[in-house]
Amino acid sequence: MIVRRALKNSTVVPGGGAIDMEISKYLRQHARTIAGKSQFFVNSFAKALEVIPRQLCDNAGFDATDVLNKLRQKHASGEGANYGVDINTGGITDSFANFVWEPAVVKINAINAATEASCLILSVDETVKNPKSESAQGEAAAGAMAGRGRGAMRGRGGRGMRRR
C-alpha cells in the first residue's frame, strides 16, 4: 500500500533527516512569534522532529550532538534546506543532490501518525482501575515485604552494607 502510494505520487523530499530539520527550523522560528505556553509546545514539537537525524547519527556510530549542530547552522543559514546526515562520512551533505530521497506522502503520513498518537496519549484523562487486581497486587507486595526486616521499609530492600 505504501509503495503503491509512493509510486502514484512522485513527489519526494530530501532524506537523511533534512526535511525534519527544515520543519524543526520553521517551527522554532514560528514559536518566537507565539506567547505563553503554546510557545513551549511548539518548541517541544520542533525538538521532537530532530529525533530522526539524531537516531541516524547514533545508528551510524557518529557524535549526534556535533552533527546536529552542523545541521542547525546549515539550515539557519537559509541555503541548507536539503542538508541531512551523511552516514558515509559522519558529516552533513546535500541529501537531494546525493539522491537520498523519501517519498513525500510517506513522510507526511509518518508525521501525521506520530502527532495523532502523541495527542491521543496526552488526551487520556484518567485510567480505569480494577479493584480486584489492585487488592491482589497489594497482598503480593505485602507478602514480599514479610521477613525482610526494617531495611525493607526504608527503601533499601534489606540488602547492602549496614550503617554505623
mmCIF file of C-alpha atoms in Angstrom:
data_model
loop_
_atom_site.group_PDB
_atom_site.id
_atom_site.type_symbol
_atom_site.label_atom_id
_atom_site.label_comp_id
_atom_site.label_asym_id
_atom_site.label_seq_id
_atom_site.Cartn_x
_atom_site.Cartn_y
_atom_site.Cartn_z
ATOM 1 C CA MET A 1 0.000 0.000 0.000
ATOM 2 C CA ILE A 2 2.774 2.449 0.936
ATOM 3 C CA VAL A 3 4.820 1.540 -2.138
ATOM 4 C CA ARG A 4 1.784 1.974 -4.381
ATOM 5 C CA ARG A 5 1.100 5.440 -2.916
ATOM 6 C CA ALA A 6 4.750 6.406 -3.271
ATOM 7 C CA LEU A 7 4.788 5.369 -6.929
ATOM 8 C CA LYS A 8 1.479 7.094 -7.594
ATOM 9 C CA ASN A 9 2.627 10.382 -6.015
ATOM 10 C CA SER A 10 6.027 11.103 -7.496
ATOM 11 C CA THR A 11 6.888 13.903 -5.052
ATOM 12 C CA VAL A 12 9.995 13.337 -2.975
ATOM 13 C CA VAL A 13 11.693 15.217 -0.161
ATOM 14 C CA PRO A 14 15.357 15.099 0.845
ATOM 15 C CA GLY A 15 16.146 12.259 3.230
ATOM 16 C CA GLY A 16 18.755 11.846 5.917
ATOM 17 C CA GLY A 17 16.723 13.951 8.325
ATOM 18 C CA ALA A 18 16.950 17.038 6.092
ATOM 19 C CA ILE A 19 13.216 17.649 5.868
ATOM 20 C CA ASP A 20 12.840 17.025 9.600
ATOM 21 C CA MET A 21 15.495 19.631 10.392
ATOM 22 C CA GLU A 22 13.902 22.127 7.998
ATOM 23 C CA ILE A 23 10.451 21.693 9.558
ATOM 24 C CA SER A 24 12.046 21.981 13.003
ATOM 25 C CA LYS A 25 13.742 25.246 11.983
ATOM 26 C CA TYR A 26 10.461 26.627 10.678
ATOM 27 C CA LEU A 27 8.604 25.684 13.875
ATOM 28 C CA ARG A 28 11.282 27.258 16.092
ATOM 29 C CA GLN A 29 11.005 30.489 14.100
ATOM 30 C CA HIS A 30 7.223 30.369 14.385
ATOM 31 C CA ALA A 31 7.440 29.729 18.147
ATOM 32 C CA ARG A 32 9.198 33.080 18.588
ATOM 33 C CA THR A 33 6.015 34.808 17.433
ATOM 34 C CA ILE A 34 3.820 32.997 19.974
ATOM 35 C CA ALA A 35 3.376 33.974 23.616
ATOM 36 C CA GLY A 36 2.599 31.806 26.603
ATOM 37 C CA LYS A 37 2.525 28.043 26.972
ATOM 38 C CA SER A 38 1.921 27.488 23.277
ATOM 39 C CA GLN A 39 5.477 28.585 22.572
ATOM 40 C CA PHE A 40 6.785 25.776 24.781
ATOM 41 C CA PHE A 41 4.639 23.194 22.994
ATOM 42 C CA VAL A 42 5.711 24.318 19.530
ATOM 43 C CA ASN A 43 9.375 24.249 20.586
ATOM 44 C CA SER A 44 8.906 20.768 22.048
ATOM 45 C CA PHE A 45 7.388 19.546 18.788
ATOM 46 C CA ALA A 46 10.306 21.089 16.882
ATOM 47 C CA LYS A 47 12.762 19.315 19.167
ATOM 48 C CA ALA A 48 10.922 16.017 18.676
ATOM 49 C CA LEU A 49 11.409 16.279 14.910
ATOM 50 C CA GLU A 50 15.176 16.278 15.445
ATOM 51 C CA VAL A 51 14.980 12.707 16.747
ATOM 52 C CA ILE A 52 15.248 11.286 13.210
ATOM 53 C CA PRO A 53 18.653 12.808 12.333
ATOM 54 C CA ARG A 54 19.857 12.149 15.889
ATOM 55 C CA GLN A 55 18.928 8.477 15.612
ATOM 56 C CA LEU A 56 20.593 8.231 12.199
ATOM 57 C CA CYS A 57 23.823 9.506 13.768
ATOM 58 C CA ASP A 58 23.551 7.151 16.733
ATOM 59 C CA ASN A 59 22.887 4.146 14.494
ATOM 60 C CA ALA A 60 25.884 5.000 12.300
ATOM 61 C CA GLY A 61 28.115 5.494 15.353
ATOM 62 C CA PHE A 62 28.695 9.226 14.973
ATOM 63 C CA ASP A 63 28.578 12.043 17.513
ATOM 64 C CA ALA A 64 24.948 13.136 17.182
ATOM 65 C CA THR A 65 25.437 16.435 19.012
ATOM 66 C CA ASP A 66 28.187 17.580 16.664
ATOM 67 C CA VAL A 67 26.294 16.586 13.509
ATOM 68 C CA LEU A 68 23.039 18.175 14.723
ATOM 69 C CA ASN A 69 24.844 21.435 15.495
ATOM 70 C CA LYS A 70 26.256 21.473 11.955
ATOM 71 C CA LEU A 71 22.801 20.750 10.553
ATOM 72 C CA ARG A 72 21.203 23.532 12.619
ATOM 73 C CA GLN A 73 23.831 26.012 11.417
ATOM 74 C CA LYS A 74 23.413 24.988 7.784
ATOM 75 C CA HIS A 75 19.614 25.155 7.923
ATOM 76 C CA ALA A 76 19.719 28.501 9.754
ATOM 77 C CA SER A 77 21.900 29.985 7.008
ATOM 78 C CA GLY A 78 18.987 29.698 4.596
ATOM 79 C CA GLU A 79 20.859 27.677 1.990
ATOM 80 C CA GLY A 80 20.804 24.312 3.728
ATOM 81 C CA ALA A 81 17.204 23.172 3.320
ATOM 82 C CA ASN A 82 18.326 19.946 1.625
ATOM 83 C CA TYR A 83 21.163 19.124 4.015
ATOM 84 C CA GLY A 84 20.899 15.965 6.077
ATOM 85 C CA VAL A 85 23.064 13.381 7.811
ATOM 86 C CA ASP A 86 25.776 11.755 5.691
ATOM 87 C CA ILE A 87 26.236 8.299 7.184
ATOM 88 C CA ASN A 88 29.275 7.625 4.959
ATOM 89 C CA THR A 89 31.439 10.439 6.318
ATOM 90 C CA GLY A 90 29.824 11.315 9.643
ATOM 91 C CA GLY A 91 29.129 14.850 8.497
ATOM 92 C CA ILE A 92 26.357 16.575 6.617
ATOM 93 C CA THR A 93 25.584 16.557 2.914
ATOM 94 C CA ASP A 94 23.091 17.817 0.365
ATOM 95 C CA SER A 95 20.755 14.839 0.509
ATOM 96 C CA PHE A 96 18.798 15.849 -2.567
ATOM 97 C CA ALA A 97 21.922 16.152 -4.747
ATOM 98 C CA ASN A 98 23.205 12.797 -3.449
ATOM 99 C CA PHE A 99 19.917 11.036 -4.297
ATOM 100 C CA VAL A 100 18.895 10.405 -0.692
ATOM 101 C CA TRP A 101 15.158 10.875 -1.083
ATOM 102 C CA GLU A 102 11.995 9.995 0.782
ATOM 103 C CA PRO A 103 8.531 9.880 -0.759
ATOM 104 C CA ALA A 104 6.696 12.976 0.458
ATOM 105 C CA VAL A 105 3.456 11.088 1.065
ATOM 106 C CA VAL A 106 5.247 8.605 3.342
ATOM 107 C CA LYS A 107 6.869 11.416 5.348
ATOM 108 C CA ILE A 108 3.552 13.278 5.670
ATOM 109 C CA ASN A 109 1.793 10.123 6.851
ATOM 110 C CA ALA A 110 4.564 9.350 9.350
ATOM 111 C CA ILE A 111 4.426 12.833 10.885
ATOM 112 C CA ASN A 112 0.616 12.749 10.990
ATOM 113 C CA ALA A 113 0.549 9.315 12.635
ATOM 114 C CA ALA A 114 3.152 10.292 15.240
ATOM 115 C CA THR A 115 1.318 13.533 16.015
ATOM 116 C CA GLU A 116 -2.040 11.789 16.357
ATOM 117 C CA ALA A 117 -0.534 9.136 18.635
ATOM 118 C CA SER A 118 1.016 11.823 20.840
ATOM 119 C CA CYS A 119 -2.268 13.726 21.043
ATOM 120 C CA LEU A 120 -4.109 10.533 21.931
ATOM 121 C CA ILE A 121 -1.685 9.765 24.750
ATOM 122 C CA LEU A 122 -1.866 13.329 26.065
ATOM 123 C CA SER A 123 -5.664 13.353 25.977
ATOM 124 C CA VAL A 124 -6.047 10.438 28.407
ATOM 125 C CA ASP A 125 -7.731 11.999 31.435
ATOM 126 C CA GLU A 126 -7.784 9.018 33.752
ATOM 127 C CA THR A 127 -7.108 5.325 33.820
ATOM 128 C CA VAL A 128 -9.568 2.615 34.741
ATOM 129 C CA LYS A 129 -8.532 0.560 37.753
ATOM 130 C CA ASN A 130 -9.763 -2.904 38.596
ATOM 131 C CA PRO A 131 -10.280 -3.086 42.393
ATOM 132 C CA LYS A 132 -9.793 -6.875 42.418
ATOM 133 C CA SER A 133 -6.397 -6.729 40.748
ATOM 134 C CA GLU A 134 -5.324 -3.820 42.962
ATOM 135 C CA SER A 135 -6.085 -5.783 46.123
ATOM 136 C CA ALA A 136 -4.217 -8.820 44.742
ATOM 137 C CA GLN A 137 -1.193 -6.670 43.947
ATOM 138 C CA GLY A 138 -1.311 -5.094 47.396
ATOM 139 C CA GLU A 139 -1.351 -8.509 49.065
ATOM 140 C CA ALA A 140 1.530 -9.709 46.887
ATOM 141 C CA ALA A 141 3.578 -6.639 47.756
ATOM 142 C CA ALA A 142 2.881 -7.099 51.462
ATOM 143 C CA GLY A 143 3.945 -10.742 51.208
ATOM 144 C CA ALA A 144 7.174 -9.740 49.511
ATOM 145 C CA MET A 145 7.992 -7.401 52.400
ATOM 146 C CA ALA A 146 7.485 -10.094 55.031
ATOM 147 C CA GLY A 147 10.678 -11.314 56.665
ATOM 148 C CA ARG A 148 12.901 -8.610 55.225
ATOM 149 C CA GLY A 149 13.354 -6.665 58.428
ATOM 150 C CA ARG A 150 13.239 -2.940 58.907
ATOM 151 C CA GLY A 151 15.624 -2.327 55.981
ATOM 152 C CA ALA A 152 12.864 -3.095 53.512
ATOM 153 C CA MET A 153 10.722 -0.343 54.957
ATOM 154 C CA ARG A 154 13.489 2.209 54.494
ATOM 155 C CA GLY A 155 13.711 1.562 50.765
ATOM 156 C CA ARG A 156 16.938 -0.434 50.923
ATOM 157 C CA GLY A 157 15.328 -3.800 50.395
ATOM 158 C CA GLY A 158 17.198 -5.236 53.375
ATOM 159 C CA ARG A 159 20.401 -5.561 51.345
ATOM 160 C CA GLY A 160 23.641 -3.718 51.227
ATOM 161 C CA MET A 161 26.050 -2.542 53.887
ATOM 162 C CA ARG A 162 24.847 -1.754 57.353
ATOM 163 C CA ARG A 163 25.068 1.792 58.611
ATOM 164 C CA ARG A 164 27.067 2.554 61.729
#
